[in-house]
């Protein structure tokens, strides 16, 4: 049987996006989640920046730059023209590129796994639990 039943659960991977305003201090603010579900070809990012918390860590942080970096992650996940060169990549390649370690102000955390029947709803749930 090739059809999927409603309620079927699929493995997904996720990572928290962290804003690290001063790398030497190691402090961070969770600002989003990346979710990838290979069986469904799903990849998405949802972000929420608590500017007051971030400014408490670094009053001189470039808020516009952080907002732009978070927006860029969402665009890469969404694909299309706004994703730039990544638009030609499949969902898995975009996710792997976004979770690669980097030393920029917006960094992915470790990758975790779970099971879900609805990766879009899971993305929203993770944003509420881990970021907001």
PDB file of C-alpha atoms in Angstrom:
ATOM      1  CA  UNK A   1       0.000   0.000   0.000  1.00  0.00           C
ATOM      2  CA  UNK A   2       1.624   3.262  -1.151  1.00  0.00           C
ATOM      3  CA  UNK A   3      -0.813   5.786   0.367  1.00  0.00           C
ATOM      4  CA  UNK A   4      -0.156   7.460   3.690  1.00  0.00           C
ATOM      5  CA  UNK A   5      -2.833   7.389   6.349  1.00  0.00           C
ATOM      6  CA  UNK A   6      -3.776  10.482   8.282  1.00  0.00           C
ATOM      7  CA  UNK A   7      -2.018  10.311  11.615  1.00  0.00           C
ATOM      8  CA  UNK A   8       1.051   8.466  10.295  1.00  0.00           C
ATOM      9  CA  UNK A   9       4.055   9.744  12.188  1.00  0.00           C
ATOM     10  CA  UNK A  10       7.363  10.483  10.505  1.00  0.00           C
ATOM     11  CA  UNK A  11      10.848  11.038  11.819  1.00  0.00           C
ATOM     12  CA  UNK A  12      11.933  14.659  11.731  1.00  0.00           C
ATOM     13  CA  UNK A  13      15.069  16.536  12.700  1.00  0.00           C
ATOM     14  CA  UNK A  14      15.266  19.960  14.256  1.00  0.00           C
ATOM     15  CA  UNK A  15      17.766  22.501  15.498  1.00  0.00           C
ATOM     16  CA  UNK A  16      17.346  25.681  17.498  1.00  0.00           C
ATOM     17  CA  UNK A  17      18.697  28.881  15.962  1.00  0.00           C
ATOM     18  CA  UNK A  18      20.681  30.842  18.508  1.00  0.00           C
ATOM     19  CA  UNK A  19      21.854  34.419  18.441  1.00  0.00           C
ATOM     20  CA  UNK A  20      25.317  34.736  19.991  1.00  0.00           C
ATOM     21  CA  UNK A  21      26.026  38.477  20.149  1.00  0.00           C
ATOM     22  CA  UNK A  22      29.476  38.184  21.727  1.00  0.00           C
ATOM     23  CA  UNK A  23      31.126  34.915  20.797  1.00  0.00           C
ATOM     24  CA  UNK A  24      33.802  35.278  23.477  1.00  0.00           C
ATOM     25  CA  UNK A  25      31.144  35.245  26.221  1.00  0.00           C
ATOM     26  CA  UNK A  26      29.234  32.233  24.867  1.00  0.00           C
ATOM     27  CA  UNK A  27      25.850  33.674  25.865  1.00  0.00           C
ATOM     28  CA  UNK A  28      22.939  33.193  23.505  1.00  0.00           C
ATOM     29  CA  UNK A  29      19.263  33.836  22.930  1.00  0.00           C
ATOM     30  CA  UNK A  30      17.126  31.235  21.181  1.00  0.00           C
ATOM     31  CA  UNK A  31      15.595  32.917  18.149  1.00  0.00           C
ATOM     32  CA  UNK A  32      14.130  30.216  15.937  1.00  0.00           C
ATOM     33  CA  UNK A  33      13.816  26.587  14.931  1.00  0.00           C
ATOM     34  CA  UNK A  34      14.704  24.643  11.795  1.00  0.00           C
ATOM     35  CA  UNK A  35      12.663  21.513  11.058  1.00  0.00           C
ATOM     36  CA  UNK A  36      13.341  18.873   8.402  1.00  0.00           C
ATOM     37  CA  UNK A  37      11.183  15.815   7.662  1.00  0.00           C
ATOM     38  CA  UNK A  38      12.821  13.714   4.950  1.00  0.00           C
ATOM     39  CA  UNK A  39       9.861  11.368   4.245  1.00  0.00           C
ATOM     40  CA  UNK A  40       7.673  14.374   3.437  1.00  0.00           C
ATOM     41  CA  UNK A  41      10.362  16.546   1.795  1.00  0.00           C
ATOM     42  CA  UNK A  42       9.579  19.231   4.363  1.00  0.00           C
ATOM     43  CA  UNK A  43      11.959  21.914   5.577  1.00  0.00           C
ATOM     44  CA  UNK A  44      10.965  25.098   7.385  1.00  0.00           C
ATOM     45  CA  UNK A  45      12.258  27.713   9.753  1.00  0.00           C
ATOM     46  CA  UNK A  46      10.259  29.862  12.122  1.00  0.00           C
ATOM     47  CA  UNK A  47      11.871  32.691  14.022  1.00  0.00           C
ATOM     48  CA  UNK A  48      11.051  35.051  16.844  1.00  0.00           C
ATOM     49  CA  UNK A  49      13.581  37.559  18.131  1.00  0.00           C
ATOM     50  CA  UNK A  50      13.194  38.772  21.704  1.00  0.00           C
ATOM     51  CA  UNK A  51      15.069  42.038  21.194  1.00  0.00           C
ATOM     52  CA  UNK A  52      14.976  43.031  24.865  1.00  0.00           C
ATOM     53  CA  UNK A  53      16.695  39.786  25.922  1.00  0.00           C
ATOM     54  CA  UNK A  54      19.282  40.182  23.186  1.00  0.00           C
ATOM     55  CA  UNK A  55      19.987  43.804  24.118  1.00  0.00           C
ATOM     56  CA  UNK A  56      20.421  42.716  27.752  1.00  0.00           C
ATOM     57  CA  UNK A  57      23.328  40.526  26.600  1.00  0.00           C
ATOM     58  CA  UNK A  58      24.823  43.143  24.298  1.00  0.00           C
ATOM     59  CA  UNK A  59      23.423  46.700  24.146  1.00  0.00           C
ATOM     60  CA  UNK A  60      25.457  47.313  20.970  1.00  0.00           C
ATOM     61  CA  UNK A  61      24.199  44.312  18.998  1.00  0.00           C
ATOM     62  CA  UNK A  62      23.240  44.989  15.362  1.00  0.00           C
ATOM     63  CA  UNK A  63      19.509  44.223  15.578  1.00  0.00           C
ATOM     64  CA  UNK A  64      18.904  44.928  11.895  1.00  0.00           C
ATOM     65  CA  UNK A  65      21.700  42.522  10.959  1.00  0.00           C
ATOM     66  CA  UNK A  66      20.316  39.795  13.229  1.00  0.00           C
ATOM     67  CA  UNK A  67      16.810  40.253  11.807  1.00  0.00           C
ATOM     68  CA  UNK A  68      18.221  40.022   8.275  1.00  0.00           C
ATOM     69  CA  UNK A  69      20.155  36.837   9.098  1.00  0.00           C
ATOM     70  CA  UNK A  70      17.057  35.198  10.579  1.00  0.00           C
ATOM     71  CA  UNK A  71      14.971  36.254   7.576  1.00  0.00           C
ATOM     72  CA  UNK A  72      17.604  34.735   5.265  1.00  0.00           C
ATOM     73  CA  UNK A  73      17.315  31.377   7.048  1.00  0.00           C
ATOM     74  CA  UNK A  74      13.544  31.409   6.567  1.00  0.00           C
ATOM     75  CA  UNK A  75      14.002  32.278   2.876  1.00  0.00           C
ATOM     76  CA  UNK A  76      16.475  29.440   2.286  1.00  0.00           C
ATOM     77  CA  UNK A  77      14.010  26.998   3.840  1.00  0.00           C
ATOM     78  CA  UNK A  78      11.139  28.333   1.744  1.00  0.00           C
ATOM     79  CA  UNK A  79      13.101  27.985  -1.500  1.00  0.00           C
ATOM     80  CA  UNK A  80      12.100  30.004  -4.520  1.00  0.00           C
ATOM     81  CA  UNK A  81      13.894  33.079  -5.852  1.00  0.00           C
ATOM     82  CA  UNK A  82      14.482  34.538  -2.367  1.00  0.00           C
ATOM     83  CA  UNK A  83      16.601  31.477  -1.462  1.00  0.00           C
ATOM     84  CA  UNK A  84      19.272  32.423  -3.984  1.00  0.00           C
ATOM     85  CA  UNK A  85      21.566  29.604  -5.058  1.00  0.00           C
ATOM     86  CA  UNK A  86      20.022  27.251  -2.475  1.00  0.00           C
ATOM     87  CA  UNK A  87      16.711  27.351  -4.370  1.00  0.00           C
ATOM     88  CA  UNK A  88      18.005  24.590  -6.648  1.00  0.00           C
ATOM     89  CA  UNK A  89      18.793  22.286  -3.716  1.00  0.00           C
ATOM     90  CA  UNK A  90      16.347  19.796  -2.267  1.00  0.00           C
ATOM     91  CA  UNK A  91      14.966  20.207   1.252  1.00  0.00           C
ATOM     92  CA  UNK A  92      17.601  17.949   2.800  1.00  0.00           C
ATOM     93  CA  UNK A  93      20.530  19.826   1.300  1.00  0.00           C
ATOM     94  CA  UNK A  94      19.081  23.162   2.416  1.00  0.00           C
ATOM     95  CA  UNK A  95      18.626  21.835   5.973  1.00  0.00           C
ATOM     96  CA  UNK A  96      22.151  20.382   6.098  1.00  0.00           C
ATOM     97  CA  UNK A  97      23.625  23.652   4.833  1.00  0.00           C
ATOM     98  CA  UNK A  98      21.725  25.641   7.472  1.00  0.00           C
ATOM     99  CA  UNK A  99      22.755  23.392  10.378  1.00  0.00           C
ATOM    100  CA  UNK A 100      26.445  23.416   9.440  1.00  0.00           C
ATOM    101  CA  UNK A 101      28.536  24.910  12.271  1.00  0.00           C
ATOM    102  CA  UNK A 102      29.443  28.544  11.744  1.00  0.00           C
ATOM    103  CA  UNK A 103      30.928  31.325  13.778  1.00  0.00           C
ATOM    104  CA  UNK A 104      28.479  34.036  12.779  1.00  0.00           C
ATOM    105  CA  UNK A 105      26.112  35.783  15.173  1.00  0.00           C
ATOM    106  CA  UNK A 106      23.225  33.426  14.230  1.00  0.00           C
ATOM    107  CA  UNK A 107      24.220  29.821  14.878  1.00  0.00           C
ATOM    108  CA  UNK A 108      22.416  26.483  14.768  1.00  0.00           C
ATOM    109  CA  UNK A 109      22.364  24.373  17.893  1.00  0.00           C
ATOM    110  CA  UNK A 110      22.694  20.585  17.958  1.00  0.00           C
ATOM    111  CA  UNK A 111      20.308  18.504  15.855  1.00  0.00           C
ATOM    112  CA  UNK A 112      17.607  16.511  17.648  1.00  0.00           C
ATOM    113  CA  UNK A 113      14.970  14.095  16.341  1.00  0.00           C
ATOM    114  CA  UNK A 114      11.339  13.350  16.959  1.00  0.00           C
ATOM    115  CA  UNK A 115       8.186  11.889  15.432  1.00  0.00           C
ATOM    116  CA  UNK A 116       5.351  13.926  13.965  1.00  0.00           C
ATOM    117  CA  UNK A 117       2.299  13.551  11.763  1.00  0.00           C
ATOM    118  CA  UNK A 118       2.376  17.260  10.907  1.00  0.00           C
ATOM    119  CA  UNK A 119       5.825  18.865  10.538  1.00  0.00           C
ATOM    120  CA  UNK A 120       4.380  22.363  10.018  1.00  0.00           C
ATOM    121  CA  UNK A 121       2.452  22.148  13.287  1.00  0.00           C
ATOM    122  CA  UNK A 122       5.530  20.681  14.990  1.00  0.00           C
ATOM    123  CA  UNK A 123       7.571  23.664  13.800  1.00  0.00           C
ATOM    124  CA  UNK A 124       5.102  26.017  15.494  1.00  0.00           C
ATOM    125  CA  UNK A 125       5.058  23.895  18.663  1.00  0.00           C
ATOM    126  CA  UNK A 126       8.863  23.872  18.880  1.00  0.00           C
ATOM    127  CA  UNK A 127       8.957  27.644  18.377  1.00  0.00           C
ATOM    128  CA  UNK A 128       6.534  28.074  21.298  1.00  0.00           C
ATOM    129  CA  UNK A 129       8.349  25.654  23.607  1.00  0.00           C
ATOM    130  CA  UNK A 130      11.973  26.472  22.805  1.00  0.00           C
ATOM    131  CA  UNK A 131      11.983  30.122  21.724  1.00  0.00           C
ATOM    132  CA  UNK A 132       9.025  32.196  22.918  1.00  0.00           C
TER     133      UNK A 132
END
